[in-house]
Amino acid sequence: MKKVLLLRCGEIFLKGKNKAFFENKLIENIKKALEGLEYTFIRTQNRYYVEDYEEWLQDEFVDRLTKVFGLTSLSIATKIKSEYELMGQAVQELVPQGNASFRVSVTRADKRLDKNSMQIAAMMGGYCLDKNPMLKVDLHKPQVEIFVDIREKGYSYVFSGKIPCAGGMPVGTAGRGMLLLSGGFDSPVAGWRMARRGMEIYAIHYHSYPHTSELAKQKVVDLAQKLTKYCGNIKLFVVPFTDIQQKIHQYCRADYMITVMRRIMLDIAERTAVKYGCGALITGESLAQVASQTTESITVTNNAVNVLPIFRPLIGMDKNEIMDTAKAIDTYATSELPYEDCCTVFLPKYPVIKPSIQVAVKEQSRIVNLEESISEAIENVEVISLSPLN
Ligand code: ATP
Ligand code: MG
């Protein structure tokens, strides 16, 4: 019997006057995610079907679709003509073993059939019991629920169970954000979280070659590549940061080095974001995780940005929760690789925990020709365009 995929989307964004905008974006993203595969796409009210694919590729379809933001769940369904006998056979394929409890639920859009949905459900229950007489009907809390969805045009879909998808909003419906992407665990998760709210993601990475190796940069490219599975195309900006880091080391008070460095990072990120049409900056900061992530430190780094909001989706999350997400989205193993981040080069032993804006501004102003160095770094940025590797 022919298998198809039934896709469901969050109904929140399918209401109201922007429905077409969200829906078109979602469908565009589904098609992008399935690029290179052959199938038929069918759109009905609030549901989509992927049909006519090679069955041996089904896992690949499911893997890609579960990562599309905006889809809430999918089911592998059997598509048949709306004839009772065929429905019965399809239902029997889903019958559990042993003495499980079950129910069959029927929805009927095709009013031409001579039985109503209750009668059809009872009939389908009979098919189940024929196949496995040990089953018990339980209409309230069944262990297995089998659905028969009888559509208008003479076809029905039979399925059981839902595979959860990534949820959220379709990427591209909430503008574009510039993610400050390090090689750590946190920032890839932060980017994923904002993409899940519909943001298209660009990423910026500060690289202190030769103090940090080519491998450290490759690690960040790999992380961004992994994110494309969820976020779609990502532009990654790699900023040469060695000169600026050396200057910070040379001119600034040791305990303020990280504070000044983070201010300059955000400044460069904002300038690049504005240039490339991003409406927000995104970081992987989590309150109190390290000295540079206290409320006071965040106040002082915020102060280096002029206009754009800084989104910190992990601010209230524990490290464990962040790690769990990193595992679920498959960035964990890459983040775990040991290559040094530019932050760890020239690290002072005792960074200030409660910096003040005045001191930070003063320390930053000690850096000779900082503006030239910033312009030079921005001029020499390397732009890497990444797409999902299907
Ligand atoms: P992560 O695990 O994301 O590296 P972290 O716990 O190491 O975070 P910090 O080093 O204080 O924390 O960095 C805080 C945030 O600053 C990061 O989440 C990231 O958004 C940004 N960041 C740090 N280093 C870099 C870098 N080399 N390039 C770009 N962004 C960076
Ligand atoms: Mg880091």
Short mmCIF file of N, CA and C in Angstrom, two decimals, residues 38-199:
data_model
loop_
_atom_site.label_atom_id
_atom_site.label_comp_id
_atom_site.label_asym_id
_atom_site.label_seq_id
_atom_site.Cartn_x
_atom_site.Cartn_y
_atom_site.Cartn_z
N GLU A 38 12.83 13.43 -5.17
CA GLU A 38 11.64 13.49 -6.02
C GLU A 38 10.40 13.11 -5.23
N TYR A 39 9.34 13.89 -5.42
CA TYR A 39 8.11 13.68 -4.66
C TYR A 39 7.03 14.60 -5.22
N THR A 40 5.80 14.40 -4.78
CA THR A 40 4.72 15.34 -5.10
C THR A 40 4.31 16.02 -3.81
N PHE A 41 4.08 17.32 -3.89
CA PHE A 41 3.68 18.07 -2.71
C PHE A 41 2.21 18.46 -2.85
N ILE A 42 1.41 18.12 -1.86
CA ILE A 42 -0.01 18.46 -1.92
C ILE A 42 -0.37 19.34 -0.74
N ARG A 43 -1.04 20.44 -1.04
CA ARG A 43 -1.37 21.41 0.00
C ARG A 43 -2.88 21.43 0.17
N THR A 44 -3.33 21.22 1.39
CA THR A 44 -4.76 21.38 1.67
C THR A 44 -4.86 22.33 2.85
N GLN A 45 -6.06 22.56 3.33
CA GLN A 45 -6.19 23.49 4.45
C GLN A 45 -5.44 22.99 5.68
N ASN A 46 -4.45 23.74 6.12
CA ASN A 46 -3.71 23.44 7.36
C ASN A 46 -2.93 22.13 7.34
N ARG A 47 -2.89 21.46 6.21
CA ARG A 47 -2.13 20.22 6.14
C ARG A 47 -1.43 20.11 4.81
N TYR A 48 -0.30 19.42 4.85
CA TYR A 48 0.42 19.18 3.61
C TYR A 48 0.73 17.69 3.52
N TYR A 49 0.83 17.23 2.29
CA TYR A 49 1.18 15.82 2.08
C TYR A 49 2.37 15.74 1.14
N VAL A 50 3.29 14.85 1.47
CA VAL A 50 4.40 14.56 0.58
C VAL A 50 4.15 13.14 0.06
N GLU A 51 4.01 13.03 -1.24
CA GLU A 51 3.62 11.74 -1.81
C GLU A 51 4.54 11.36 -2.97
N ASP A 52 4.37 10.15 -3.46
CA ASP A 52 5.06 9.66 -4.65
C ASP A 52 6.58 9.68 -4.50
N TYR A 53 7.06 9.39 -3.31
CA TYR A 53 8.52 9.28 -3.13
C TYR A 53 8.92 7.81 -3.11
N GLU A 54 10.18 7.57 -3.31
CA GLU A 54 10.69 6.19 -3.26
C GLU A 54 10.71 5.77 -1.80
N GLU A 55 10.10 4.64 -1.49
CA GLU A 55 9.92 4.30 -0.09
C GLU A 55 11.23 4.08 0.67
N TRP A 56 12.26 3.65 -0.06
CA TRP A 56 13.54 3.42 0.63
C TRP A 56 14.17 4.74 1.08
N LEU A 57 13.65 5.85 0.56
CA LEU A 57 14.17 7.17 0.98
C LEU A 57 13.33 7.80 2.09
N GLN A 58 12.37 7.05 2.59
CA GLN A 58 11.44 7.64 3.57
C GLN A 58 12.15 8.23 4.79
N ASP A 59 13.15 7.51 5.32
CA ASP A 59 13.86 8.01 6.51
C ASP A 59 14.55 9.34 6.23
N GLU A 60 15.08 9.47 5.02
CA GLU A 60 15.74 10.72 4.64
C GLU A 60 14.72 11.87 4.62
N PHE A 61 13.55 11.60 4.05
CA PHE A 61 12.49 12.62 4.05
C PHE A 61 12.13 13.01 5.48
N VAL A 62 11.94 12.01 6.33
CA VAL A 62 11.53 12.29 7.71
C VAL A 62 12.62 13.09 8.42
N ASP A 63 13.87 12.69 8.23
CA ASP A 63 14.98 13.38 8.88
C ASP A 63 15.00 14.86 8.49
N ARG A 64 14.84 15.13 7.23
CA ARG A 64 14.90 16.53 6.79
C ARG A 64 13.67 17.32 7.25
N LEU A 65 12.50 16.70 7.14
CA LEU A 65 11.27 17.43 7.47
C LEU A 65 11.16 17.74 8.96
N THR A 66 11.68 16.85 9.81
CA THR A 66 11.56 17.11 11.25
C THR A 66 12.40 18.32 11.67
N LYS A 67 13.27 18.79 10.79
CA LYS A 67 14.12 19.95 11.11
C LYS A 67 13.56 21.26 10.55
N VAL A 68 12.45 21.20 9.87
CA VAL A 68 11.89 22.43 9.28
C VAL A 68 11.06 23.16 10.33
N PHE A 69 11.50 24.36 10.71
CA PHE A 69 10.75 25.13 11.70
C PHE A 69 9.40 25.53 11.14
N GLY A 70 8.38 25.41 11.97
CA GLY A 70 7.02 25.73 11.53
C GLY A 70 6.18 24.47 11.42
N LEU A 71 6.84 23.32 11.22
CA LEU A 71 6.10 22.05 11.24
C LEU A 71 6.09 21.55 12.68
N THR A 72 4.95 21.08 13.14
CA THR A 72 4.87 20.60 14.53
C THR A 72 5.00 19.08 14.63
N SER A 73 4.43 18.38 13.67
CA SER A 73 4.57 16.92 13.69
C SER A 73 4.28 16.37 12.31
N LEU A 74 4.65 15.12 12.12
CA LEU A 74 4.29 14.45 10.87
C LEU A 74 3.92 13.01 11.17
N SER A 75 3.17 12.43 10.26
CA SER A 75 2.82 11.02 10.39
C SER A 75 3.08 10.32 9.08
N ILE A 76 3.50 9.08 9.20
CA ILE A 76 3.63 8.24 8.00
C ILE A 76 2.26 7.59 7.82
N ALA A 77 1.63 7.88 6.70
CA ALA A 77 0.26 7.41 6.50
C ALA A 77 0.17 6.49 5.27
N THR A 78 -0.87 5.68 5.26
CA THR A 78 -1.17 4.89 4.07
C THR A 78 -2.28 5.61 3.32
N LYS A 79 -2.07 5.82 2.01
CA LYS A 79 -3.10 6.49 1.22
C LYS A 79 -3.84 5.45 0.38
N ILE A 80 -5.14 5.47 0.50
CA ILE A 80 -5.94 4.47 -0.22
C ILE A 80 -7.19 5.14 -0.78
N LYS A 81 -7.83 4.45 -1.72
CA LYS A 81 -9.15 4.92 -2.15
C LYS A 81 -10.11 4.71 -0.99
N SER A 82 -11.13 5.57 -0.89
CA SER A 82 -12.04 5.49 0.26
C SER A 82 -13.04 4.33 0.11
N GLU A 83 -12.50 3.11 0.20
CA GLU A 83 -13.36 1.92 0.17
C GLU A 83 -13.15 1.19 1.49
N TYR A 84 -14.23 0.71 2.10
CA TYR A 84 -14.13 0.13 3.44
C TYR A 84 -13.10 -1.00 3.53
N GLU A 85 -13.11 -1.84 2.53
CA GLU A 85 -12.22 -3.00 2.52
C GLU A 85 -10.75 -2.54 2.57
N LEU A 86 -10.43 -1.53 1.74
CA LEU A 86 -9.05 -1.02 1.70
C LEU A 86 -8.68 -0.33 3.02
N MET A 87 -9.66 0.41 3.57
CA MET A 87 -9.41 1.04 4.88
C MET A 87 -9.12 -0.03 5.91
N GLY A 88 -9.89 -1.09 5.87
CA GLY A 88 -9.73 -2.18 6.83
C GLY A 88 -8.34 -2.79 6.73
N GLN A 89 -7.89 -3.00 5.51
CA GLN A 89 -6.53 -3.58 5.33
C GLN A 89 -5.46 -2.64 5.88
N ALA A 90 -5.63 -1.35 5.59
CA ALA A 90 -4.63 -0.37 6.06
C ALA A 90 -4.63 -0.31 7.58
N VAL A 91 -5.79 -0.35 8.17
CA VAL A 91 -5.91 -0.32 9.63
C VAL A 91 -5.23 -1.56 10.22
N GLN A 92 -5.45 -2.69 9.60
CA GLN A 92 -4.87 -3.94 10.12
C GLN A 92 -3.34 -3.89 10.15
N GLU A 93 -2.75 -3.15 9.21
CA GLU A 93 -1.27 -3.02 9.20
C GLU A 93 -0.76 -2.35 10.46
N LEU A 94 -1.61 -1.59 11.13
CA LEU A 94 -1.16 -0.80 12.28
C LEU A 94 -1.56 -1.43 13.62
N VAL A 95 -2.17 -2.59 13.54
CA VAL A 95 -2.67 -3.23 14.77
C VAL A 95 -1.50 -3.65 15.67
N PRO A 96 -1.55 -3.28 16.95
CA PRO A 96 -0.46 -3.68 17.85
C PRO A 96 -0.56 -5.15 18.24
N GLN A 97 0.56 -5.65 18.77
CA GLN A 97 0.55 -7.05 19.20
C GLN A 97 0.09 -7.16 20.66
N GLY A 98 -0.19 -8.39 21.08
CA GLY A 98 -0.52 -8.63 22.50
C GLY A 98 -1.88 -8.06 22.87
N ASN A 99 -2.06 -7.82 24.18
CA ASN A 99 -3.38 -7.40 24.62
C ASN A 99 -3.46 -5.89 24.85
N ALA A 100 -2.88 -5.13 23.93
CA ALA A 100 -2.89 -3.67 24.05
C ALA A 100 -4.31 -3.13 23.94
N SER A 101 -4.50 -1.92 24.48
CA SER A 101 -5.79 -1.26 24.30
C SER A 101 -5.69 -0.33 23.08
N PHE A 102 -6.79 -0.14 22.40
CA PHE A 102 -6.74 0.66 21.17
C PHE A 102 -8.08 1.35 20.93
N ARG A 103 -8.04 2.30 20.02
CA ARG A 103 -9.28 2.84 19.46
C ARG A 103 -9.02 3.26 18.02
N VAL A 104 -10.07 3.29 17.24
CA VAL A 104 -9.95 3.83 15.88
C VAL A 104 -10.76 5.12 15.84
N SER A 105 -10.13 6.19 15.35
CA SER A 105 -10.83 7.48 15.24
C SER A 105 -10.99 7.82 13.77
N VAL A 106 -12.19 8.21 13.41
CA VAL A 106 -12.47 8.48 11.99
C VAL A 106 -12.92 9.93 11.82
N THR A 107 -12.35 10.62 10.85
CA THR A 107 -12.90 11.92 10.44
C THR A 107 -13.33 11.77 8.99
N ARG A 108 -14.49 12.31 8.68
CA ARG A 108 -15.06 12.06 7.35
C ARG A 108 -15.46 13.37 6.70
N ALA A 109 -14.67 13.78 5.68
CA ALA A 109 -15.03 14.99 4.94
C ALA A 109 -15.89 14.61 3.73
N ASP A 110 -15.82 13.37 3.33
CA ASP A 110 -16.56 12.90 2.15
C ASP A 110 -17.93 12.42 2.59
N LYS A 111 -18.93 13.22 2.31
CA LYS A 111 -20.27 12.88 2.81
C LYS A 111 -21.00 11.89 1.89
N ARG A 112 -20.33 11.44 0.83
CA ARG A 112 -21.00 10.51 -0.09
C ARG A 112 -21.07 9.10 0.46
N LEU A 113 -20.24 8.80 1.46
CA LEU A 113 -20.24 7.43 1.99
C LEU A 113 -21.55 7.15 2.73
N ASP A 114 -21.95 5.87 2.73
CA ASP A 114 -23.26 5.54 3.32
C ASP A 114 -23.22 5.36 4.84
N LYS A 115 -22.05 5.43 5.43
CA LYS A 115 -21.97 5.30 6.90
C LYS A 115 -21.37 6.58 7.47
N ASN A 116 -21.74 6.88 8.72
CA ASN A 116 -21.14 8.05 9.36
C ASN A 116 -19.83 7.64 10.06
N SER A 117 -19.13 8.62 10.60
CA SER A 117 -17.80 8.30 11.12
C SER A 117 -17.84 7.31 12.29
N MET A 118 -18.85 7.41 13.15
CA MET A 118 -18.96 6.45 14.27
C MET A 118 -19.11 5.01 13.75
N GLN A 119 -19.96 4.88 12.74
CA GLN A 119 -20.20 3.53 12.19
C GLN A 119 -18.93 2.99 11.51
N ILE A 120 -18.23 3.89 10.83
CA ILE A 120 -16.99 3.43 10.16
C ILE A 120 -15.96 3.04 11.22
N ALA A 121 -15.87 3.85 12.30
CA ALA A 121 -14.91 3.53 13.36
C ALA A 121 -15.21 2.16 13.96
N ALA A 122 -16.48 1.88 14.17
CA ALA A 122 -16.86 0.57 14.74
C ALA A 122 -16.47 -0.54 13.77
N MET A 123 -16.70 -0.30 12.49
CA MET A 123 -16.36 -1.31 11.48
C MET A 123 -14.84 -1.55 11.45
N MET A 124 -14.07 -0.47 11.54
CA MET A 124 -12.60 -0.59 11.51
C MET A 124 -12.10 -1.29 12.78
N GLY A 125 -12.78 -1.01 13.90
CA GLY A 125 -12.44 -1.71 15.15
C GLY A 125 -12.60 -3.23 14.95
N GLY A 126 -13.62 -3.59 14.19
CA GLY A 126 -13.85 -5.00 13.89
C GLY A 126 -12.69 -5.61 13.11
N TYR A 127 -12.18 -4.86 12.14
CA TYR A 127 -11.01 -5.34 11.37
C TYR A 127 -9.82 -5.57 12.31
N CYS A 128 -9.66 -4.66 13.26
CA CYS A 128 -8.52 -4.79 14.19
C CYS A 128 -8.67 -6.06 15.02
N LEU A 129 -9.86 -6.27 15.54
CA LEU A 129 -10.07 -7.44 16.40
C LEU A 129 -9.98 -8.75 15.60
N ASP A 130 -10.35 -8.70 14.31
CA ASP A 130 -10.16 -9.88 13.45
C ASP A 130 -8.68 -10.23 13.38
N LYS A 131 -7.85 -9.19 13.27
CA LYS A 131 -6.40 -9.42 13.13
C LYS A 131 -5.79 -9.86 14.46
N ASN A 132 -6.23 -9.26 15.57
CA ASN A 132 -5.68 -9.61 16.88
C ASN A 132 -6.80 -9.61 17.93
N PRO A 133 -7.39 -10.77 18.19
CA PRO A 133 -8.53 -10.86 19.10
C PRO A 133 -8.19 -10.49 20.54
N MET A 134 -6.89 -10.40 20.87
CA MET A 134 -6.53 -10.06 22.25
C MET A 134 -6.66 -8.58 22.56
N LEU A 135 -6.84 -7.76 21.53
CA LEU A 135 -6.93 -6.31 21.74
C LEU A 135 -8.14 -5.94 22.58
N LYS A 136 -8.01 -4.81 23.28
CA LYS A 136 -9.16 -4.30 24.03
C LYS A 136 -9.47 -2.89 23.55
N VAL A 137 -10.74 -2.63 23.33
CA VAL A 137 -11.12 -1.28 22.93
C VAL A 137 -11.10 -0.37 24.16
N ASP A 138 -10.49 0.78 24.01
CA ASP A 138 -10.52 1.78 25.09
C ASP A 138 -10.66 3.15 24.43
N LEU A 139 -11.83 3.73 24.55
CA LEU A 139 -12.07 4.99 23.85
C LEU A 139 -11.44 6.18 24.55
N HIS A 140 -11.11 6.03 25.84
CA HIS A 140 -10.64 7.19 26.60
C HIS A 140 -9.13 7.31 26.66
N LYS A 141 -8.46 6.22 27.07
CA LYS A 141 -7.00 6.29 27.15
C LYS A 141 -6.37 5.09 26.46
N PRO A 142 -6.53 4.98 25.17
CA PRO A 142 -5.98 3.80 24.47
C PRO A 142 -4.46 3.87 24.39
N GLN A 143 -3.82 2.72 24.38
CA GLN A 143 -2.36 2.69 24.18
C GLN A 143 -2.03 3.02 22.73
N VAL A 144 -2.90 2.58 21.83
CA VAL A 144 -2.67 2.85 20.40
C VAL A 144 -3.93 3.46 19.80
N GLU A 145 -3.74 4.55 19.09
CA GLU A 145 -4.89 5.15 18.41
C GLU A 145 -4.63 5.14 16.92
N ILE A 146 -5.56 4.60 16.18
CA ILE A 146 -5.41 4.53 14.72
C ILE A 146 -6.41 5.53 14.12
N PHE A 147 -5.89 6.35 13.21
CA PHE A 147 -6.74 7.39 12.61
C PHE A 147 -7.07 7.04 11.17
N VAL A 148 -8.31 7.26 10.81
CA VAL A 148 -8.71 7.14 9.41
C VAL A 148 -9.28 8.50 9.02
N ASP A 149 -8.59 9.16 8.10
CA ASP A 149 -9.00 10.50 7.70
C ASP A 149 -9.55 10.41 6.28
N ILE A 150 -10.86 10.51 6.16
CA ILE A 150 -11.50 10.33 4.84
C ILE A 150 -11.66 11.71 4.20
N ARG A 151 -10.92 11.96 3.14
CA ARG A 151 -10.91 13.28 2.51
C ARG A 151 -11.99 13.38 1.43
N GLU A 152 -12.14 14.58 0.89
CA GLU A 152 -13.24 14.85 -0.05
C GLU A 152 -13.14 14.07 -1.35
N LYS A 153 -11.92 13.98 -1.90
CA LYS A 153 -11.83 13.54 -3.29
C LYS A 153 -11.69 12.04 -3.49
N GLY A 154 -12.28 11.27 -2.60
CA GLY A 154 -12.27 9.82 -2.80
C GLY A 154 -11.04 9.12 -2.25
N TYR A 155 -10.20 9.85 -1.49
CA TYR A 155 -9.02 9.22 -0.89
C TYR A 155 -9.05 9.32 0.62
N SER A 156 -8.44 8.34 1.26
CA SER A 156 -8.34 8.36 2.72
C SER A 156 -6.90 8.13 3.15
N TYR A 157 -6.61 8.63 4.33
CA TYR A 157 -5.28 8.45 4.93
C TYR A 157 -5.44 7.71 6.24
N VAL A 158 -4.63 6.68 6.41
CA VAL A 158 -4.69 5.88 7.64
C VAL A 158 -3.33 5.94 8.32
N PHE A 159 -3.32 6.30 9.59
CA PHE A 159 -2.03 6.41 10.28
C PHE A 159 -2.19 6.25 11.79
N SER A 160 -1.07 6.04 12.44
CA SER A 160 -1.06 5.94 13.90
C SER A 160 0.24 6.55 14.37
N GLY A 161 0.17 7.39 15.38
CA GLY A 161 1.42 7.94 15.92
C GLY A 161 1.87 9.18 15.17
N LYS A 162 2.54 10.04 15.92
CA LYS A 162 3.04 11.28 15.35
C LYS A 162 4.52 11.38 15.64
N ILE A 163 5.28 11.83 14.66
CA ILE A 163 6.71 12.09 14.88
C ILE A 163 6.84 13.59 15.13
N PRO A 164 7.39 13.99 16.29
CA PRO A 164 7.48 15.42 16.55
C PRO A 164 8.44 16.10 15.60
N CYS A 165 8.09 17.30 15.15
CA CYS A 165 8.99 18.12 14.32
C CYS A 165 9.53 19.27 15.17
N ALA A 166 10.28 20.15 14.53
CA ALA A 166 11.02 21.17 15.29
C ALA A 166 10.15 22.29 15.85
N GLY A 167 8.93 22.45 15.36
CA GLY A 167 8.05 23.49 15.90
C GLY A 167 8.52 24.89 15.52
N GLY A 168 8.06 25.87 16.29
CA GLY A 168 8.49 27.25 16.05
C GLY A 168 7.83 27.89 14.84
N MET A 169 8.52 28.88 14.30
CA MET A 169 8.01 29.66 13.18
C MET A 169 8.92 29.46 11.96
N PRO A 170 8.38 29.57 10.75
CA PRO A 170 9.22 29.35 9.56
C PRO A 170 10.38 30.36 9.48
N VAL A 171 11.56 29.84 9.21
CA VAL A 171 12.74 30.71 9.07
C VAL A 171 12.48 31.72 7.95
N GLY A 172 12.77 32.99 8.24
CA GLY A 172 12.56 34.02 7.23
C GLY A 172 11.31 34.84 7.47
N THR A 173 10.57 34.49 8.54
CA THR A 173 9.36 35.28 8.83
C THR A 173 9.60 36.30 9.94
N ALA A 174 10.80 36.31 10.50
CA ALA A 174 11.07 37.25 11.61
C ALA A 174 12.37 38.01 11.37
N GLY A 175 12.65 38.32 10.13
CA GLY A 175 13.85 39.10 9.83
C GLY A 175 15.12 38.28 9.91
N ARG A 176 16.24 38.99 9.98
CA ARG A 176 17.54 38.32 9.95
C ARG A 176 18.36 38.76 11.15
N GLY A 177 19.07 37.81 11.77
CA GLY A 177 19.89 38.14 12.94
C GLY A 177 21.35 37.76 12.70
N MET A 178 22.24 38.53 13.34
CA MET A 178 23.67 38.24 13.24
C MET A 178 24.11 37.53 14.52
N LEU A 179 24.45 36.25 14.38
CA LEU A 179 24.85 35.43 15.53
C LEU A 179 26.35 35.53 15.76
N LEU A 180 26.75 35.88 16.98
CA LEU A 180 28.17 35.83 17.32
C LEU A 180 28.49 34.37 17.63
N LEU A 181 29.17 33.74 16.70
CA LEU A 181 29.36 32.29 16.78
C LEU A 181 30.79 31.97 17.18
N SER A 182 30.94 31.35 18.35
CA SER A 182 32.26 30.89 18.78
C SER A 182 32.30 29.39 18.53
N GLY A 183 33.34 28.75 18.99
CA GLY A 183 33.39 27.30 18.81
C GLY A 183 32.78 26.55 19.99
N GLY A 184 32.18 27.29 20.92
CA GLY A 184 31.68 26.66 22.16
C GLY A 184 30.33 25.97 21.98
N PHE A 185 29.77 25.56 23.11
CA PHE A 185 28.48 24.86 23.07
C PHE A 185 27.31 25.83 22.93
N ASP A 186 27.48 27.02 23.48
CA ASP A 186 26.32 27.88 23.68
C ASP A 186 25.84 28.59 22.41
N SER A 187 26.78 29.22 21.70
CA SER A 187 26.31 30.08 20.60
C SER A 187 25.57 29.32 19.48
N PRO A 188 25.98 28.10 19.11
CA PRO A 188 25.17 27.41 18.09
C PRO A 188 23.73 27.17 18.57
N VAL A 189 23.60 26.87 19.86
CA VAL A 189 22.25 26.65 20.41
C VAL A 189 21.45 27.95 20.37
N ALA A 190 22.14 29.06 20.67
CA ALA A 190 21.46 30.37 20.63
C ALA A 190 20.95 30.67 19.22
N GLY A 191 21.78 30.38 18.21
CA GLY A 191 21.37 30.62 16.82
C GLY A 191 20.18 29.75 16.45
N TRP A 192 20.25 28.50 16.86
CA TRP A 192 19.14 27.56 16.59
C TRP A 192 17.84 28.08 17.20
N ARG A 193 17.94 28.58 18.43
CA ARG A 193 16.73 29.05 19.12
C ARG A 193 16.11 30.25 18.41
N MET A 194 16.92 31.16 17.93
CA MET A 194 16.36 32.33 17.25
C MET A 194 15.82 31.95 15.87
N ALA A 195 16.49 31.01 15.21
CA ALA A 195 15.97 30.52 13.91
C ALA A 195 14.61 29.88 14.14
N ARG A 196 14.46 29.25 15.28
CA ARG A 196 13.19 28.59 15.61
C ARG A 196 12.07 29.61 15.78
N ARG A 197 12.43 30.84 16.08
CA ARG A 197 11.42 31.89 16.16
C ARG A 197 11.25 32.60 14.82
N GLY A 198 11.87 32.05 13.79
CA GLY A 198 11.64 32.58 12.44
C GLY A 198 12.74 33.47 11.89
N MET A 199 13.85 33.62 12.64
CA MET A 199 14.92 34.49 12.14
C MET A 199 15.81 33.76 11.15
#
